[in-house]
Coordinates of C-alpha atoms in Angstrom, one line a residue:
X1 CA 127.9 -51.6 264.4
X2 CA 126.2 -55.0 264.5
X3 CA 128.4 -57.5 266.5
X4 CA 129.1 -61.7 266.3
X5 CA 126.6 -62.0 268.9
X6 CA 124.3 -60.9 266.8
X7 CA 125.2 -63.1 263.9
X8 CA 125.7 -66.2 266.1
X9 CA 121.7 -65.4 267.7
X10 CA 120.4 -65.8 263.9
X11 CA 122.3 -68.8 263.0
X12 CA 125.6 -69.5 261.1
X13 CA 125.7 -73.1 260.5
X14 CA 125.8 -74.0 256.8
X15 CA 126.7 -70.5 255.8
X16 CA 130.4 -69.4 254.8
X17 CA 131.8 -66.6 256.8
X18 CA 134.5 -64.5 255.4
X19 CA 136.6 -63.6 258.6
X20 CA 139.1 -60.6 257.8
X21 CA 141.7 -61.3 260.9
X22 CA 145.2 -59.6 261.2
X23 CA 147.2 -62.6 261.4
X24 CA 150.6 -60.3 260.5
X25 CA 153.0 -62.0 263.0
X26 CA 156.5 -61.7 263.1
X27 CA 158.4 -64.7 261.1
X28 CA 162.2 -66.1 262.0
X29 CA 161.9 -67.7 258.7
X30 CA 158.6 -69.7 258.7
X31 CA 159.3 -69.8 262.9
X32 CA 156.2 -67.8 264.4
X33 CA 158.5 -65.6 266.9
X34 CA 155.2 -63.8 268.6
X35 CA 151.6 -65.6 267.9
X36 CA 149.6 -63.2 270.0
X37 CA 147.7 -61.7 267.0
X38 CA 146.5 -65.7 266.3
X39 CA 145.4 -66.0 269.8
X40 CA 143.9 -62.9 269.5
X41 CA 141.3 -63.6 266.7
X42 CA 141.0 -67.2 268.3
X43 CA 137.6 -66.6 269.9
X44 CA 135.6 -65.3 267.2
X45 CA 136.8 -68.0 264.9
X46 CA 135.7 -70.6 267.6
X47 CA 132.5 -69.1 268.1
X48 CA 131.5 -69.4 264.3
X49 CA 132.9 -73.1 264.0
X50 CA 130.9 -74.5 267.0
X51 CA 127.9 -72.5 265.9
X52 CA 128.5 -74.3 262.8
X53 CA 129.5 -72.4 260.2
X54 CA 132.4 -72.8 257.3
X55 CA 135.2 -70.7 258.3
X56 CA 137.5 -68.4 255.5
X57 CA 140.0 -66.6 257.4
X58 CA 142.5 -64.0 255.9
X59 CA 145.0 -62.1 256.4
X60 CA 148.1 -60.2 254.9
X61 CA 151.8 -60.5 256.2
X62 CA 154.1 -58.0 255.8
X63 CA 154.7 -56.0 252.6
X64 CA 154.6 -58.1 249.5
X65 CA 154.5 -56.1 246.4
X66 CA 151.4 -57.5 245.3
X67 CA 152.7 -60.7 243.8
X68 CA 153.0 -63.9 245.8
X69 CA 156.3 -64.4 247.9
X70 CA 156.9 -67.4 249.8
X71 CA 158.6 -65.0 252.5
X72 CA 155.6 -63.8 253.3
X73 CA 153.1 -66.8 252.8
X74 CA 150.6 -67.3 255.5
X75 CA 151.0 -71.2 255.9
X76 CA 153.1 -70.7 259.3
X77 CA 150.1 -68.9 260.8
X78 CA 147.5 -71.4 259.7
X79 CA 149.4 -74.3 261.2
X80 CA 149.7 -72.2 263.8
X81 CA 145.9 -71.1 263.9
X82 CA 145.4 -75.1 263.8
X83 CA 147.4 -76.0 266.5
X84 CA 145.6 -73.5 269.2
X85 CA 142.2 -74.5 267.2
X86 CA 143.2 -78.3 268.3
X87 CA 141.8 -79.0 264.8
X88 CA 142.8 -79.2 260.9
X89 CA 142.9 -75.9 259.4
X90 CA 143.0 -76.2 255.7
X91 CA 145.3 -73.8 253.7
X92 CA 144.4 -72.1 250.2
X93 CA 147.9 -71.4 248.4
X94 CA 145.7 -68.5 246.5
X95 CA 143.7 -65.9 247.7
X96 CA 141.0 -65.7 244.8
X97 CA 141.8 -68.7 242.3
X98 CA 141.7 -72.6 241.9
X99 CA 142.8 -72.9 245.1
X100 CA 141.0 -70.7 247.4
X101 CA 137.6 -71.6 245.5
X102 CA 138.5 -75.1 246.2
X103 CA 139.5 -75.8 249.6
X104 CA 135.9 -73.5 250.3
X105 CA 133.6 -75.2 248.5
X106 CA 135.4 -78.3 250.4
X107 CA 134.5 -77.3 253.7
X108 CA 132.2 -78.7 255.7
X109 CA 130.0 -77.1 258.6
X110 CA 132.6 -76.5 261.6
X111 CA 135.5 -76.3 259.4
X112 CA 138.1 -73.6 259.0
X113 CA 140.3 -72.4 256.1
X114 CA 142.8 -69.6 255.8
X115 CA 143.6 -67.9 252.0
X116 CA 146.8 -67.5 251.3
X117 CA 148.3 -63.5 252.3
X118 CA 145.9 -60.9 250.4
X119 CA 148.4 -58.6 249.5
X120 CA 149.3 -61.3 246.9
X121 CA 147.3 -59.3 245.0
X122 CA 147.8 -56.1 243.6
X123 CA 143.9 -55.3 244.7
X124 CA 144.1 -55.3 248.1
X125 CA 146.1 -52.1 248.6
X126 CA 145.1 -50.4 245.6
X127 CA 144.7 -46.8 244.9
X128 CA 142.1 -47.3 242.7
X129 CA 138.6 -48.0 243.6
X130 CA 137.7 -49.8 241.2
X131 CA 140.8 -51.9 241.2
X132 CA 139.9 -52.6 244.6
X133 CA 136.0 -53.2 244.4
X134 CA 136.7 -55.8 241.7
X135 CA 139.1 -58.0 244.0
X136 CA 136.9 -57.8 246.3
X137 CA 133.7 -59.1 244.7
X138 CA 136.6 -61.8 244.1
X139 CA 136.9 -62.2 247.7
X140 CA 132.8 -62.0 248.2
X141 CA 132.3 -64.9 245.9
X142 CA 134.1 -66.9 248.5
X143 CA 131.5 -66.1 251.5
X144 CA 128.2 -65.5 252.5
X145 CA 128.7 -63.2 255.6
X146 CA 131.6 -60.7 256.6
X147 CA 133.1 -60.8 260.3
X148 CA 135.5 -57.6 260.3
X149 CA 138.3 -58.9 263.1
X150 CA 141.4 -57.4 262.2
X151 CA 141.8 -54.4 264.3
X152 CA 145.4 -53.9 263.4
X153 CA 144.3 -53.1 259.7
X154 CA 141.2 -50.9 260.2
X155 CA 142.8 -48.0 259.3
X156 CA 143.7 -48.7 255.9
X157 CA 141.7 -48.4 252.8
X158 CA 142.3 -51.7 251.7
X159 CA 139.6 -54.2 249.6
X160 CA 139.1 -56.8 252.4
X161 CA 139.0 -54.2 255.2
X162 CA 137.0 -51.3 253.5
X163 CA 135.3 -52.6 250.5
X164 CA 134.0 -56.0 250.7
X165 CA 132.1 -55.5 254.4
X166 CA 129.8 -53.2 251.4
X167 CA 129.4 -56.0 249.6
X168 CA 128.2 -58.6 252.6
X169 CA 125.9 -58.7 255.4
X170 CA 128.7 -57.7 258.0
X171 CA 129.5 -57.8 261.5
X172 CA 132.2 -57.2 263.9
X173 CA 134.3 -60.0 265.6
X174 CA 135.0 -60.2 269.2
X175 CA 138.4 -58.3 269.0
X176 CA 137.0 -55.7 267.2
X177 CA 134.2 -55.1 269.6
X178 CA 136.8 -55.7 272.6
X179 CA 139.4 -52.5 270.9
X180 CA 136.7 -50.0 270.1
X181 CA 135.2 -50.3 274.0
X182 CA 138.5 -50.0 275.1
X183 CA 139.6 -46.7 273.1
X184 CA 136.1 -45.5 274.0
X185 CA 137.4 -45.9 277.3
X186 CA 140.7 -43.8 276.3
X187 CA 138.7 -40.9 274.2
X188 CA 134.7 -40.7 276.3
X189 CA 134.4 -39.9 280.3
X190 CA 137.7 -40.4 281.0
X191 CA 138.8 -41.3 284.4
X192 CA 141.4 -39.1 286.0
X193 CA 144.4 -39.0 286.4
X194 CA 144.8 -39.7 282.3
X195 CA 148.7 -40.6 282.0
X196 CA 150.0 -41.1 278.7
X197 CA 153.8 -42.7 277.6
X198 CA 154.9 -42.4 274.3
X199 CA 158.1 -43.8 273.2
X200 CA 159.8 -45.0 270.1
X201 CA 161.6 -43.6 267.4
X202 CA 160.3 -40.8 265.5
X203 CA 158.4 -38.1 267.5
X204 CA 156.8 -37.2 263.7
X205 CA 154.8 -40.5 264.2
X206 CA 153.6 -39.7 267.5
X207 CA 152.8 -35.6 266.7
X208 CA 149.3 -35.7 265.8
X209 CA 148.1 -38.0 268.9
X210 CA 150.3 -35.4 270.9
X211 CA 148.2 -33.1 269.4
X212 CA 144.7 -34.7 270.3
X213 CA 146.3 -35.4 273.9
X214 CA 147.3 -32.2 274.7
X215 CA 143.3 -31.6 275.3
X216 CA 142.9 -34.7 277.1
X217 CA 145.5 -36.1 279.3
X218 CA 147.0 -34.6 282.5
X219 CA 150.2 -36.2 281.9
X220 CA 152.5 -37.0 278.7
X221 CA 155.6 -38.9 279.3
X222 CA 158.0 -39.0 276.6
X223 CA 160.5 -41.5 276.1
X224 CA 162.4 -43.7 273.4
X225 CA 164.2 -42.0 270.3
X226 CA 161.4 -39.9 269.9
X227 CA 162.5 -37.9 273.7
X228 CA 165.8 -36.4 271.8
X229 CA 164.2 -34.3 269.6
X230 CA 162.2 -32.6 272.9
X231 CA 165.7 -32.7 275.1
X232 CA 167.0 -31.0 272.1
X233 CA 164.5 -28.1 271.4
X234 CA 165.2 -27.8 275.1
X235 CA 168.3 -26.3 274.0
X236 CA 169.8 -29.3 274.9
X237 CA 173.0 -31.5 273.5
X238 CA 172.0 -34.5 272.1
X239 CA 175.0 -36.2 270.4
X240 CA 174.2 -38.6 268.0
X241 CA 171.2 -39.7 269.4
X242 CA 168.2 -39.9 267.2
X243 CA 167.1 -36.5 265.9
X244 CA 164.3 -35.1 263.6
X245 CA 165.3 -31.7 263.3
X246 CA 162.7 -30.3 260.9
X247 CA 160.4 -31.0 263.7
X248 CA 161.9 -28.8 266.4
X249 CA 159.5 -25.9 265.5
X250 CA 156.4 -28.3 266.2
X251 CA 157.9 -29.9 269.4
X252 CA 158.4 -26.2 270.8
X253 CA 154.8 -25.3 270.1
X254 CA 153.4 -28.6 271.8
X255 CA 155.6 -27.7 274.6
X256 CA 154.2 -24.3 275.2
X257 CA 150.8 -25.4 274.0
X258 CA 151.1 -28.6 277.1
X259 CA 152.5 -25.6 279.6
X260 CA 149.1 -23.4 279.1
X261 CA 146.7 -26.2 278.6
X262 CA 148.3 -27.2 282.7
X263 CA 149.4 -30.9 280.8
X264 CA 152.2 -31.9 282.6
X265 CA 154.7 -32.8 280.2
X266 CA 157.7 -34.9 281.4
X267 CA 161.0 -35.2 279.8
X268 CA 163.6 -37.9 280.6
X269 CA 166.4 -36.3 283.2
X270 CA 168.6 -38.8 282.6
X271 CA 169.5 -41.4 279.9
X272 CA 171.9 -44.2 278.5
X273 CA 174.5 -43.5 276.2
X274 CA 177.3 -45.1 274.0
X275 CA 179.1 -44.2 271.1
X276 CA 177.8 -47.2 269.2
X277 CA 174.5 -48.7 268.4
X278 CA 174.4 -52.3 270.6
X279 CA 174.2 -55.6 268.4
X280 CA 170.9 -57.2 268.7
X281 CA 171.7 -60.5 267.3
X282 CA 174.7 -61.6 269.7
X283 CA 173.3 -59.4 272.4
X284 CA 177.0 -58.6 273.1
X285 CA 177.7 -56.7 276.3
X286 CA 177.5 -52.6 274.9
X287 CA 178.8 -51.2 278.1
X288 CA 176.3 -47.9 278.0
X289 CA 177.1 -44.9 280.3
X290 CA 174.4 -43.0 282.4
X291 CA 174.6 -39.4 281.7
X292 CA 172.0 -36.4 282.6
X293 CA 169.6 -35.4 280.2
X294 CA 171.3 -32.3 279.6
X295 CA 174.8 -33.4 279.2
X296 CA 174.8 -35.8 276.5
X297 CA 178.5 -35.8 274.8
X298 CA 178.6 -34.8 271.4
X299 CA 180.0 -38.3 270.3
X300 CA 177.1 -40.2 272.3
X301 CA 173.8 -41.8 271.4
X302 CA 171.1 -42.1 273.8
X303 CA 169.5 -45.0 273.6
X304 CA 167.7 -45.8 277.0
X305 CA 166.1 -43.2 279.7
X306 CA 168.4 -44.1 282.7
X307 CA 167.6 -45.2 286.4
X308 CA 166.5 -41.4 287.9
X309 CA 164.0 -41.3 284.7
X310 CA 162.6 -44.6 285.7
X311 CA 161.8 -43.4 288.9
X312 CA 160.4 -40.7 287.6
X313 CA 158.1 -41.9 285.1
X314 CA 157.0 -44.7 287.9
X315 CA 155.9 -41.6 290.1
X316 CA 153.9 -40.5 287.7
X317 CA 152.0 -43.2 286.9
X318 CA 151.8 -44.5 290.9
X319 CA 148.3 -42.4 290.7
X320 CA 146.9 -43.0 287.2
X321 CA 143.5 -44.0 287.0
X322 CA 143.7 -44.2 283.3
X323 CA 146.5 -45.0 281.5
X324 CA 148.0 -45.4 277.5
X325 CA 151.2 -46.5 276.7
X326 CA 152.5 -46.8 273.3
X327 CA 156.1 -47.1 271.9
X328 CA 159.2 -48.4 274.0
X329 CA 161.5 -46.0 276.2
X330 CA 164.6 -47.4 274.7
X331 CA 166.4 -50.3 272.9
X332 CA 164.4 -53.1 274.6
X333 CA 165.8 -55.9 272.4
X334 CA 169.0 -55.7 273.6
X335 CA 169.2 -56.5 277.9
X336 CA 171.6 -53.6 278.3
X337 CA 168.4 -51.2 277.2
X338 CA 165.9 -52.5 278.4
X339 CA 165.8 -51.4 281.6
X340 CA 163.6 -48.5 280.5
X341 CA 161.0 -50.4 278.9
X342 CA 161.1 -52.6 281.7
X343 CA 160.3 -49.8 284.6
X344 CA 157.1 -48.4 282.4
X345 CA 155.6 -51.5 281.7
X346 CA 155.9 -52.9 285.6
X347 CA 154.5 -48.9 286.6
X348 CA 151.4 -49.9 284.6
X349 CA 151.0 -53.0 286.3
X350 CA 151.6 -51.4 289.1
X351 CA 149.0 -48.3 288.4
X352 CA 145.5 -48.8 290.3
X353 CA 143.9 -47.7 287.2
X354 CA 142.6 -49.1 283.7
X355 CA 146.0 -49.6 282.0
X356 CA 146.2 -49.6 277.6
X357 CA 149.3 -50.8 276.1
X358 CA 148.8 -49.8 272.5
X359 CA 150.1 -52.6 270.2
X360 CA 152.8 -52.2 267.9
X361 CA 156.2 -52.3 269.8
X362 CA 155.1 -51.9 273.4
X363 CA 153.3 -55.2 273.0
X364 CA 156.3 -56.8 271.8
X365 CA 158.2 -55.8 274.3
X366 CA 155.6 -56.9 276.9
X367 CA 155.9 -60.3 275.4
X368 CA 159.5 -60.6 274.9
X369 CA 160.8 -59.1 278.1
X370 CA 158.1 -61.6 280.0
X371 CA 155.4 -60.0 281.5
X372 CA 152.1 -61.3 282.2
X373 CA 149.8 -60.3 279.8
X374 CA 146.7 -60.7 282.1
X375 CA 148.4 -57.7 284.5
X376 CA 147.4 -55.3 281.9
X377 CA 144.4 -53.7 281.9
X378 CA 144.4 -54.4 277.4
X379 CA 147.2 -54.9 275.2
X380 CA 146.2 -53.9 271.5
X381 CA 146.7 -55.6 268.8
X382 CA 147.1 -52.6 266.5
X383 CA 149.5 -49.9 267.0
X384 CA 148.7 -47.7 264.5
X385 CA 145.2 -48.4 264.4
X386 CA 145.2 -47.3 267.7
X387 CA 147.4 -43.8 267.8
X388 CA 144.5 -43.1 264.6
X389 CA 142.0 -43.2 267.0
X390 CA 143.3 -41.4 269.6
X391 CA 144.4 -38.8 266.8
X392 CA 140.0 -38.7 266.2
X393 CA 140.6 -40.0 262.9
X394 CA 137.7 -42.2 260.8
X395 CA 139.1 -45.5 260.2
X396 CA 138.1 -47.2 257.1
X397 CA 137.2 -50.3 258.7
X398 CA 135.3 -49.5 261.3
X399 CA 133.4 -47.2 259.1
X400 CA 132.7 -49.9 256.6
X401 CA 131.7 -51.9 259.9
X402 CA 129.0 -49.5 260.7
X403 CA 127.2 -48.2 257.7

């Protein structure tokens, strides 16, 4: 995989570069509530503009249905790219047409541009190949060079992330270079003790990087939504809490798999429960009750691990020389919850070892409950990029990246 470095060492300036970032923030309207994905791409699109070069960056937001939406235009994120830039950013209300093949042929050496959101087009996430390989020799018309930069996207199939790196001389940006080392990190001579937490919803999310783990890491802590479904193929009561039964039968098997592989698998011994979910918008007061693991009331919902699992789950990462955490342990937007979330994340400051918080929700809730970012070993930008990985997947973009 040839990197930016490379690029930079044989020159840039003049030349448009097509830089495929992952600029997907979450909105409040067209209020930017989380800009860490922008800051995230920042340095490879500052390299190329002092080196000279004329700047496309795109994106897609969200889930249009491949027809422009203005709920899901990327303007707020090219402002926003702008204002960290300290410079004018212009902004293509098209991805393909008048006005992306405008404001590029209008850019001068140094200058940046974002398209508007690719998924405006049907192409982009097509099923077809050939629907796909024709938007993106659109897209390639546009540049001269490719910079693949949007981890959080490399593993879909989609035209600017797997075909139109085929169709370019193309390269790997500095946060894609930065993710891959790190995963390497997480996957090749691992350092020992390798403690993984896994929160979040739905435990079918997580089962195939359970699977993968289950030969690799000497711990597994399992929290979030996702912990009810083990408590319950425990034998245990679970309530109302959060429940996949049709994967009972798999969670058993990991259980006994984790017991005979010597992978210590740890379950929450205690959690937070009430008999209604809390509001997240007025952050009202919910009032939760701790309860043991084991002894959930049938007209309760979990929906935190509780102080004795906290302490627990700190032990156990006290020692970690490596460690991956993905998914929160509870309700983290709401202060009565977030307790949980709150005791994992300061464990892996804590930890003396290399620490991976693997994007998605973990990182939001790193951000929001307002921890310093630089007390991580890496946060990723890409959740499910990530957990693909680990699972020993082939990511689409990456392979496009390195043919």
């Amino acid at each position: 995989m040839k990197t930016i470095d490379e690029l930079l060492a044989d020159g840039v300036a003049g030349k448009r570069v097509f830089v495929r970032a992952d600029l997907n923030v979450p909105l409040d309207g067209t209020t930017i509530t989380d800009d860490g994905r922008i800051r995230a791409v920042l340095p490879t699109v500052k390299a190329l503009a002092e080196a000279g070069a004329r700047v496309v960056v795109a994106s897609h937001l969200g889930r249009p249905k491949g027809a422009p939406d203005p709920a899901f235009s990327l303007a707020p994120a090219a402002a926003r790219l702008g204002e960290l830039l300290g410079a004018d950013v212009a902004f293509a209300t098209d991805t393909v047409g008048e006005s992306a093949q405008g404001v590029v042929a209008g850019l001068a050496d140094g200058q940046v541009a974002v398209i508007e959101n690719l998924r405006f087009n049907a192409g982009e996430t097509a099923k077809d190949d050939a629907e796909r390989a024709a938007f993106a020799d659109q897209l390639a018309a546009l540049a001269d060079v490719y910079v693949g930069d949007g981890f959080g996207a490399v593993h879909r199939k989609h035209a600017s992330v797997f075909d139109l790196p085929k169709k370019l001389p193309h390269y790997a940006g500095y946060l894609i270079a930065t993710e891959v080392g790190v995963l390497k990190k997480l996957t090749e001579d691992v350092q020992r003790p390798y403690v993984v937490a896994l929160g979040g919803a739905k435990v079918s999310d997580k089962l195939a990087v359970i699977d993968q783990l289950l030969g690799k890491a000497d711990r597994l802590l399992i929290g979030g939504g996702m912990a009810y479904t083990f408590l319950k193929a425990k034998g245990h009561e679970v309530g109302i809490s959060l429940l996949q039964e049709d994967q009972i039968p798999a969670v058993k098997e990991y259980m006994e798999r984790a017991e005979k592989n010597g992978v210590e698998l740890v379950l929450p011994v205690d959690v937070l429960v009430s008999s209604e979910f809390p509001d997240l918008k007025t952050k009202a007061p919910a009032n939760p009750t701790t309860v043991a693991a084991d002894a959930i009331p049938a007209d309760k919902e979990g929906l935190d691990i509780g102080p004795e699992t906290r302490k627990l789950y700190a032990s156990k990462l006290a020692d970690a020389a490596t460690v991956f955490w993905n998914g929160p342990m509870g309700v983290f937007e709401h202060p009565d919850y977030a307790e949980g979330t709150k005791a994992v994340a300061q464990a892996l400051i804590d930890a003396p070892g290399f620490t991976v918080v693997g994007g998605g929700d973990s990182a939001a809730a790193v951000r929001t409950l307002g921890f310093d970012e630089n007390a991580f070993g890496h946060i990723s930008t890409g959740g499910g990029a990530s957990l693909e990985y680990l699972e020993g997947k082939t990511l689409p973009g990456l392979a496009a990246l390195e043919d």
